[in-house]
């Protein structure tokens, strides 16, 4: 196609004014839409004072918190102002009551060496001097002048404060040196004492020994078998609280199940009275529909708060909240499904002279029950996820436990443990529900095909 | 560009789908400006051949050359530039039903412009005018603002041709362009293809199911059977026996009746290839 | 069926088979319902046992509990809603309505609860926007028929599944420690969740589109972005918008709950009012929340019906 001249363009434009002179709103609505969105976002930026929030935020904490999800640290402290240097561990450290880790070494010459990452990252000290080794350099520190002083150059991973020298050694930990003490933080990958806590007689024993004890060992606690003792120790692990966590998780599952099921049971008959094409009275239909809207709009949170106050915190309140919301949601979806059914089977049954109830039973139910079940399963699935959140306001289940574990900002490994369990549960229930719904739609498909074959 | 250089060369091209060989060892050379019809039974591999030329499907073996470049090995943006030069029209039109006709036609220009200005949908005044001119030539300018999905099949195919024209192609491939159209619309579409071929000198390669259409419009006919070329010559040389080899006699030995594969309608006079590109081909309004 | 036809053996056999099949199906149905009932009562018992207060112990006191909801003076509900001074105000938090006023300009103020409701709605809108903006490109990468790279597709798909299933309160809690407790943490949490939830719905829509326009544009020489923009987006956009509106409805609810656990907005105030037994404040908040959710739902339902017709109400996972 040869190029087009300006005259020809003008000729075409005059021939087709409707194409080239479209109303401005038609031509520019995408621009307007984008402009509107941008304006709104600007407003939101101001409304949430985002620049300020971001300026005051502590992003450096994020990697720290995330690393705490899958690791734990030990913090031995060495007092230098006592007659003899001895390591002290925090009271509930993961090492138990008699810690003697092999990475704290008392050298023959009286100095101590703490290996943070083997010998490559370590600190060696006595009462007069300390030497921090990392990244291929050794930083000598003199402690005699009433102050900790570095002799020589200060590498960038060491910060010198007034009375303290801090060496950050990356993920593996850090060393803090003052005149009268050396503090070490050493980080380990993994979860400490996940199976047995420090009070358990099985603590610190290798798995093979634990198993042989359980299978054929002498009773560690007279009167109980070792298996029962191990199970009890595991279940009541003070740090991980397996028993409590799993019970709470079960509560969350129960809340979603019970709430959805009861909601379905109540919504089922009501939907027939609310469906425009089935209801005996138009007024009743309207009233019921507004009732469904009401139950939905009052919102699960409000119900949860009310029932927590009425019954006290726990899964009963959560179930009741989901139950009330689901009456609304399921009632609405059921009645919409009923309004969308094909009228022919109903008329067919009606023409046999059956009474109203029988008409519903044989003309309507076979069509809508699979749809009802499928929608209920979908709600069940989404409530399993929702039950986690409302739990946090006191309605029982894992939510509250998660929230409390997070509040202290120190228990991220426990949080991650619960998150993993929750993910597992959501995953399993998603799949069960998907499987059932697929089965159901196949049944529905077969049913329709049979109907079609019969003509 | 010399006439002999813009030749489409297909050399030993084979395409297999699993164990099934759809196209096997095809050698064709199509000089610039020819209007070629490909005939053959369903499953003969006609569509596969065209789609390989446009590179919607890659050949399993062999290569395709155009103007001296091996287009069968292009990748990335040179490939897309070849696809621009080699417009394709489909039996099912393959328009974007929700977009209006004008935008659909303008989409033919995508590869001429920068991606960013494309994504923002900013087409220039000249491009719009050209699109309208193309629509005028195909007599559907009045539908320009309708969603393409609301048009009749014949109209949609003409929109597809207009889009192909906007690509400013060197080769136009048409895969059964009239198979889902009524005879009248089929004629309009075939006439436009011939018009393009004569006026712009664009090579047209079209798959056809109707023998007499092929005879009426094409200067060269290629017959395919079971993935192989079994006939390649002028329409006059296509006699009864060759038709039988192309289509194969069915089990009962019944003759292929040309009347069955016929679309002949005699209504409007044929358009003559003379008017400039900007004048409406069908000055009806 | 008349008795005459039963004389034929074949007919009788058929009838027997039918009856057997029916009774088998009845048996399975009964078994299913029975199991469901057992599970229901078992879980009811479990929920009751685990709860702080038990159902039958607390039932008689429900009315007591409801009675504090009824304010002594019904006008206090309006006063609480619009921050107008109440005659019952004795300096306690129960009736300190005017304290919450958010002055905009001179004597003109926004009542506290409206401001809080606005926060909650804004959290929902912004997080839905975040979800939409990321879910759309992700959905084109994650759709089997459109993906530019199968490996990338798998990565994005898994990532979205993770975002969808990850408990929102954990994300909120994590970011509360980083950007401080409040609405921004809630936006991040709900936004991330929305990416996963919308992304999944979107790519399922994408996998069901008509591929012919896509092929047509491929033949034009359009690149991936241009094909997505012109061949795919026009087909799916109405459905995308419909699901996004549905997501706004859901996110308003989630953002209320997030508020109650520290995400700012109306949820926090509601939790406080209920736990302290402030009848008038509770009623005012419930009323406001109820009306807002109702209006958002109805508006979104209306818009969705305009976009995609009755199809908008077919639920999909
Ligand atoms: N994408 C594909 N995957 C597998 N097999 C294919 C594919 N495309 C084509 N085929 C096979 O290749 C052979 C040739 O198909 P093709 O579409 O080229 O035939 P055709 O001549 O265009 O037939 P028709 O006239 O019916 O359109 C057929 O056997 C077909 O089944
Ligand atoms: Mg074909």
mmCIF file of C-alpha atoms in Angstrom, chain C residues 97-267:
data_model
loop_
_atom_site.group_PDB
_atom_site.id
_atom_site.type_symbol
_atom_site.label_atom_id
_atom_site.label_comp_id
_atom_site.label_asym_id
_atom_site.label_seq_id
_atom_site.Cartn_x
_atom_site.Cartn_y
_atom_site.Cartn_z
ATOM 1 C CA UNK C 97 -18.368 11.530 72.008
ATOM 2 C CA UNK C 98 -17.070 15.007 71.027
ATOM 3 C CA UNK C 99 -13.514 14.030 71.932
ATOM 4 C CA UNK C 100 -13.131 12.003 68.785
ATOM 5 C CA UNK C 101 -13.915 14.806 66.345
ATOM 6 C CA UNK C 102 -11.456 15.160 63.513
ATOM 7 C CA UNK C 103 -11.399 18.848 62.686
ATOM 8 C CA UNK C 104 -10.838 19.568 59.035
ATOM 9 C CA UNK C 105 -11.297 23.266 58.717
ATOM 10 C CA UNK C 106 -12.450 25.712 61.347
ATOM 11 C CA UNK C 107 -15.447 24.279 63.133
ATOM 12 C CA UNK C 108 -16.067 21.702 60.447
ATOM 13 C CA UNK C 109 -15.251 18.186 61.533
ATOM 14 C CA UNK C 110 -15.579 14.585 60.460
ATOM 15 C CA UNK C 111 -17.061 12.424 63.187
ATOM 16 C CA UNK C 112 -14.555 9.944 64.552
ATOM 17 C CA UNK C 113 -16.408 6.842 63.423
ATOM 18 C CA UNK C 114 -16.770 8.074 59.877
ATOM 19 C CA UNK C 115 -13.078 8.776 59.774
ATOM 20 C CA UNK C 116 -12.403 5.249 61.067
ATOM 21 C CA UNK C 117 -14.807 3.730 58.583
ATOM 22 C CA UNK C 118 -13.068 5.678 55.842
ATOM 23 C CA UNK C 119 -9.754 4.238 56.970
ATOM 24 C CA UNK C 120 -11.149 0.730 56.806
ATOM 25 C CA UNK C 121 -12.636 1.266 53.358
ATOM 26 C CA UNK C 122 -9.446 2.880 52.104
ATOM 27 C CA UNK C 123 -7.410 -0.034 53.379
ATOM 28 C CA UNK C 124 -9.700 -2.355 51.435
ATOM 29 C CA UNK C 125 -9.548 -0.274 48.265
ATOM 30 C CA UNK C 126 -5.796 0.230 48.259
ATOM 31 C CA UNK C 127 -5.084 -3.408 49.007
ATOM 32 C CA UNK C 128 -7.485 -4.546 46.291
ATOM 33 C CA UNK C 129 -5.698 -2.187 43.939
ATOM 34 C CA UNK C 130 -2.352 -3.717 44.875
ATOM 35 C CA UNK C 131 -3.806 -7.161 44.371
ATOM 36 C CA UNK C 132 -5.212 -6.241 40.965
ATOM 37 C CA UNK C 133 -2.054 -4.558 39.702
ATOM 38 C CA UNK C 134 0.085 -7.590 40.448
ATOM 39 C CA UNK C 135 -2.481 -10.282 39.766
ATOM 40 C CA UNK C 136 -3.113 -9.179 36.185
ATOM 41 C CA UNK C 137 0.441 -9.620 34.861
ATOM 42 C CA UNK C 138 0.963 -12.686 37.041
ATOM 43 C CA UNK C 139 -2.197 -14.250 35.672
ATOM 44 C CA UNK C 140 -0.965 -13.923 32.104
ATOM 45 C CA UNK C 141 2.313 -15.551 33.040
ATOM 46 C CA UNK C 142 0.588 -18.278 35.040
ATOM 47 C CA UNK C 143 -1.952 -19.235 32.373
ATOM 48 C CA UNK C 144 -0.939 -22.392 30.590
ATOM 49 C CA UNK C 145 -1.981 -21.133 27.177
ATOM 50 C CA UNK C 146 -0.360 -17.702 27.370
ATOM 51 C CA UNK C 147 2.745 -18.183 29.451
ATOM 52 C CA UNK C 148 6.008 -16.928 27.981
ATOM 53 C CA UNK C 149 7.972 -19.507 29.979
ATOM 54 C CA UNK C 150 6.770 -22.721 31.639
ATOM 55 C CA UNK C 151 9.346 -22.476 34.417
ATOM 56 C CA UNK C 152 8.372 -18.928 35.252
ATOM 57 C CA UNK C 153 4.754 -20.041 35.155
ATOM 58 C CA UNK C 154 5.351 -22.688 37.789
ATOM 59 C CA UNK C 155 7.242 -20.269 40.011
ATOM 60 C CA UNK C 156 4.546 -17.598 39.797
ATOM 61 C CA UNK C 157 1.788 -20.122 40.333
ATOM 62 C CA UNK C 158 3.370 -21.558 43.468
ATOM 63 C CA UNK C 159 4.098 -18.064 44.715
ATOM 64 C CA UNK C 160 0.471 -17.040 44.312
ATOM 65 C CA UNK C 161 -0.741 -20.219 46.016
ATOM 66 C CA UNK C 162 1.514 -19.416 48.931
ATOM 67 C CA UNK C 163 0.277 -15.826 49.147
ATOM 68 C CA UNK C 164 -3.317 -17.027 49.074
ATOM 69 C CA UNK C 165 -2.941 -19.590 51.819
ATOM 70 C CA UNK C 166 -0.580 -17.634 54.075
ATOM 71 C CA UNK C 167 -2.517 -16.403 57.126
ATOM 72 C CA UNK C 168 -3.009 -12.664 56.742
ATOM 73 C CA UNK C 169 -2.526 -11.931 60.398
ATOM 74 C CA UNK C 170 0.993 -13.292 60.273
ATOM 75 C CA UNK C 171 1.921 -10.960 57.434
ATOM 76 C CA UNK C 172 0.192 -8.151 59.289
ATOM 77 C CA UNK C 173 2.059 -9.023 62.481
ATOM 78 C CA UNK C 174 5.380 -9.181 60.705
ATOM 79 C CA UNK C 175 4.903 -5.819 59.038
ATOM 80 C CA UNK C 176 3.465 -4.279 62.166
ATOM 81 C CA UNK C 177 6.930 -4.786 63.622
ATOM 82 C CA UNK C 178 8.527 -3.147 60.607
ATOM 83 C CA UNK C 179 6.313 -0.262 59.532
ATOM 84 C CA UNK C 180 4.660 0.126 62.942
ATOM 85 C CA UNK C 181 1.271 -1.163 63.885
ATOM 86 C CA UNK C 182 -1.577 0.383 61.931
ATOM 87 C CA UNK C 183 -3.296 0.538 58.567
ATOM 88 C CA UNK C 184 -0.151 0.288 56.427
ATOM 89 C CA UNK C 185 0.659 -3.143 57.830
ATOM 90 C CA UNK C 186 -2.943 -4.149 57.166
ATOM 91 C CA UNK C 187 -2.702 -2.906 53.572
ATOM 92 C CA UNK C 188 0.435 -4.950 52.965
ATOM 93 C CA UNK C 189 -1.128 -8.072 54.465
ATOM 94 C CA UNK C 190 -4.449 -7.812 52.646
ATOM 95 C CA UNK C 191 -2.752 -6.674 49.456
ATOM 96 C CA UNK C 192 -0.420 -9.672 49.385
ATOM 97 C CA UNK C 193 -3.307 -12.009 50.050
ATOM 98 C CA UNK C 194 -5.338 -10.349 47.286
ATOM 99 C CA UNK C 195 -2.525 -10.910 44.799
ATOM 100 C CA UNK C 196 -2.789 -14.625 45.436
ATOM 101 C CA UNK C 197 -6.559 -14.794 45.541
ATOM 102 C CA UNK C 198 -7.180 -12.646 42.472
ATOM 103 C CA UNK C 199 -4.242 -14.121 40.589
ATOM 104 C CA UNK C 200 -5.669 -17.613 40.909
ATOM 105 C CA UNK C 201 -9.118 -16.564 39.678
ATOM 106 C CA UNK C 202 -7.591 -14.508 36.880
ATOM 107 C CA UNK C 203 -5.357 -17.166 35.471
ATOM 108 C CA UNK C 204 -8.194 -19.642 35.497
ATOM 109 C CA UNK C 205 -10.180 -17.172 33.405
ATOM 110 C CA UNK C 206 -7.183 -16.749 31.126
ATOM 111 C CA UNK C 207 -6.930 -20.463 30.584
ATOM 112 C CA UNK C 208 -10.454 -20.519 29.230
ATOM 113 C CA UNK C 209 -10.186 -17.775 26.634
ATOM 114 C CA UNK C 210 -10.688 -18.080 22.918
ATOM 115 C CA UNK C 211 -7.218 -18.471 21.424
ATOM 116 C CA UNK C 212 -8.104 -17.439 17.885
ATOM 117 C CA UNK C 213 -7.552 -13.690 18.354
ATOM 118 C CA UNK C 214 -4.240 -14.531 19.955
ATOM 119 C CA UNK C 215 -3.263 -16.590 16.919
ATOM 120 C CA UNK C 216 -4.428 -13.816 14.609
ATOM 121 C CA UNK C 217 -2.167 -11.302 16.328
ATOM 122 C CA UNK C 218 0.713 -13.726 16.368
ATOM 123 C CA UNK C 219 0.397 -13.896 12.605
ATOM 124 C CA UNK C 220 0.501 -10.105 12.519
ATOM 125 C CA UNK C 221 3.911 -10.221 14.192
ATOM 126 C CA UNK C 222 2.799 -8.880 17.549
ATOM 127 C CA UNK C 223 5.045 -9.594 20.536
ATOM 128 C CA UNK C 224 3.904 -11.110 23.794
ATOM 129 C CA UNK C 225 2.915 -7.823 25.418
ATOM 130 C CA UNK C 226 0.961 -6.698 22.392
ATOM 131 C CA UNK C 227 -0.832 -10.018 22.111
ATOM 132 C CA UNK C 228 -1.769 -9.942 25.790
ATOM 133 C CA UNK C 229 -2.894 -6.341 25.542
ATOM 134 C CA UNK C 230 -5.011 -6.649 22.415
ATOM 135 C CA UNK C 231 -6.035 -10.287 22.059
ATOM 136 C CA UNK C 232 -6.433 -11.440 25.651
ATOM 137 C CA UNK C 233 -7.140 -8.462 27.858
ATOM 138 C CA UNK C 234 -10.308 -7.354 26.014
ATOM 139 C CA UNK C 235 -11.736 -10.845 26.433
ATOM 140 C CA UNK C 236 -11.070 -11.170 30.124
ATOM 141 C CA UNK C 237 -11.292 -7.639 31.456
ATOM 142 C CA UNK C 238 -15.026 -7.687 32.323
ATOM 143 C CA UNK C 239 -14.531 -10.882 34.308
ATOM 144 C CA UNK C 240 -11.423 -9.482 35.952
ATOM 145 C CA UNK C 241 -13.328 -6.393 37.021
ATOM 146 C CA UNK C 242 -16.185 -8.472 38.318
ATOM 147 C CA UNK C 243 -13.913 -10.563 40.514
ATOM 148 C CA UNK C 244 -12.082 -7.468 41.646
ATOM 149 C CA UNK C 245 -15.343 -5.927 42.824
ATOM 150 C CA UNK C 246 -16.120 -9.143 44.668
ATOM 151 C CA UNK C 247 -12.687 -8.884 46.222
ATOM 152 C CA UNK C 248 -13.419 -5.347 47.397
ATOM 153 C CA UNK C 249 -16.463 -6.691 49.248
ATOM 154 C CA UNK C 250 -14.350 -9.359 50.895
ATOM 155 C CA UNK C 251 -11.488 -6.996 51.657
ATOM 156 C CA UNK C 252 -13.731 -4.496 53.431
ATOM 157 C CA UNK C 253 -14.647 -7.313 55.791
ATOM 158 C CA UNK C 254 -11.079 -8.501 56.256
ATOM 159 C CA UNK C 255 -9.867 -4.971 56.832
ATOM 160 C CA UNK C 256 -12.465 -4.565 59.587
ATOM 161 C CA UNK C 257 -11.156 -7.672 61.268
ATOM 162 C CA UNK C 258 -7.566 -6.542 60.790
ATOM 163 C CA UNK C 259 -8.556 -3.350 62.538
ATOM 164 C CA UNK C 260 -9.666 -5.346 65.542
ATOM 165 C CA UNK C 261 -6.205 -6.888 65.868
ATOM 166 C CA UNK C 262 -4.373 -3.595 65.540
ATOM 167 C CA UNK C 263 -4.675 -2.692 61.888
ATOM 168 C CA UNK C 264 -6.376 0.601 62.610
ATOM 169 C CA UNK C 265 -9.802 1.620 61.441
ATOM 170 C CA UNK C 266 -13.231 0.829 62.764
ATOM 171 C CA UNK C 267 -12.514 -2.727 63.920
#
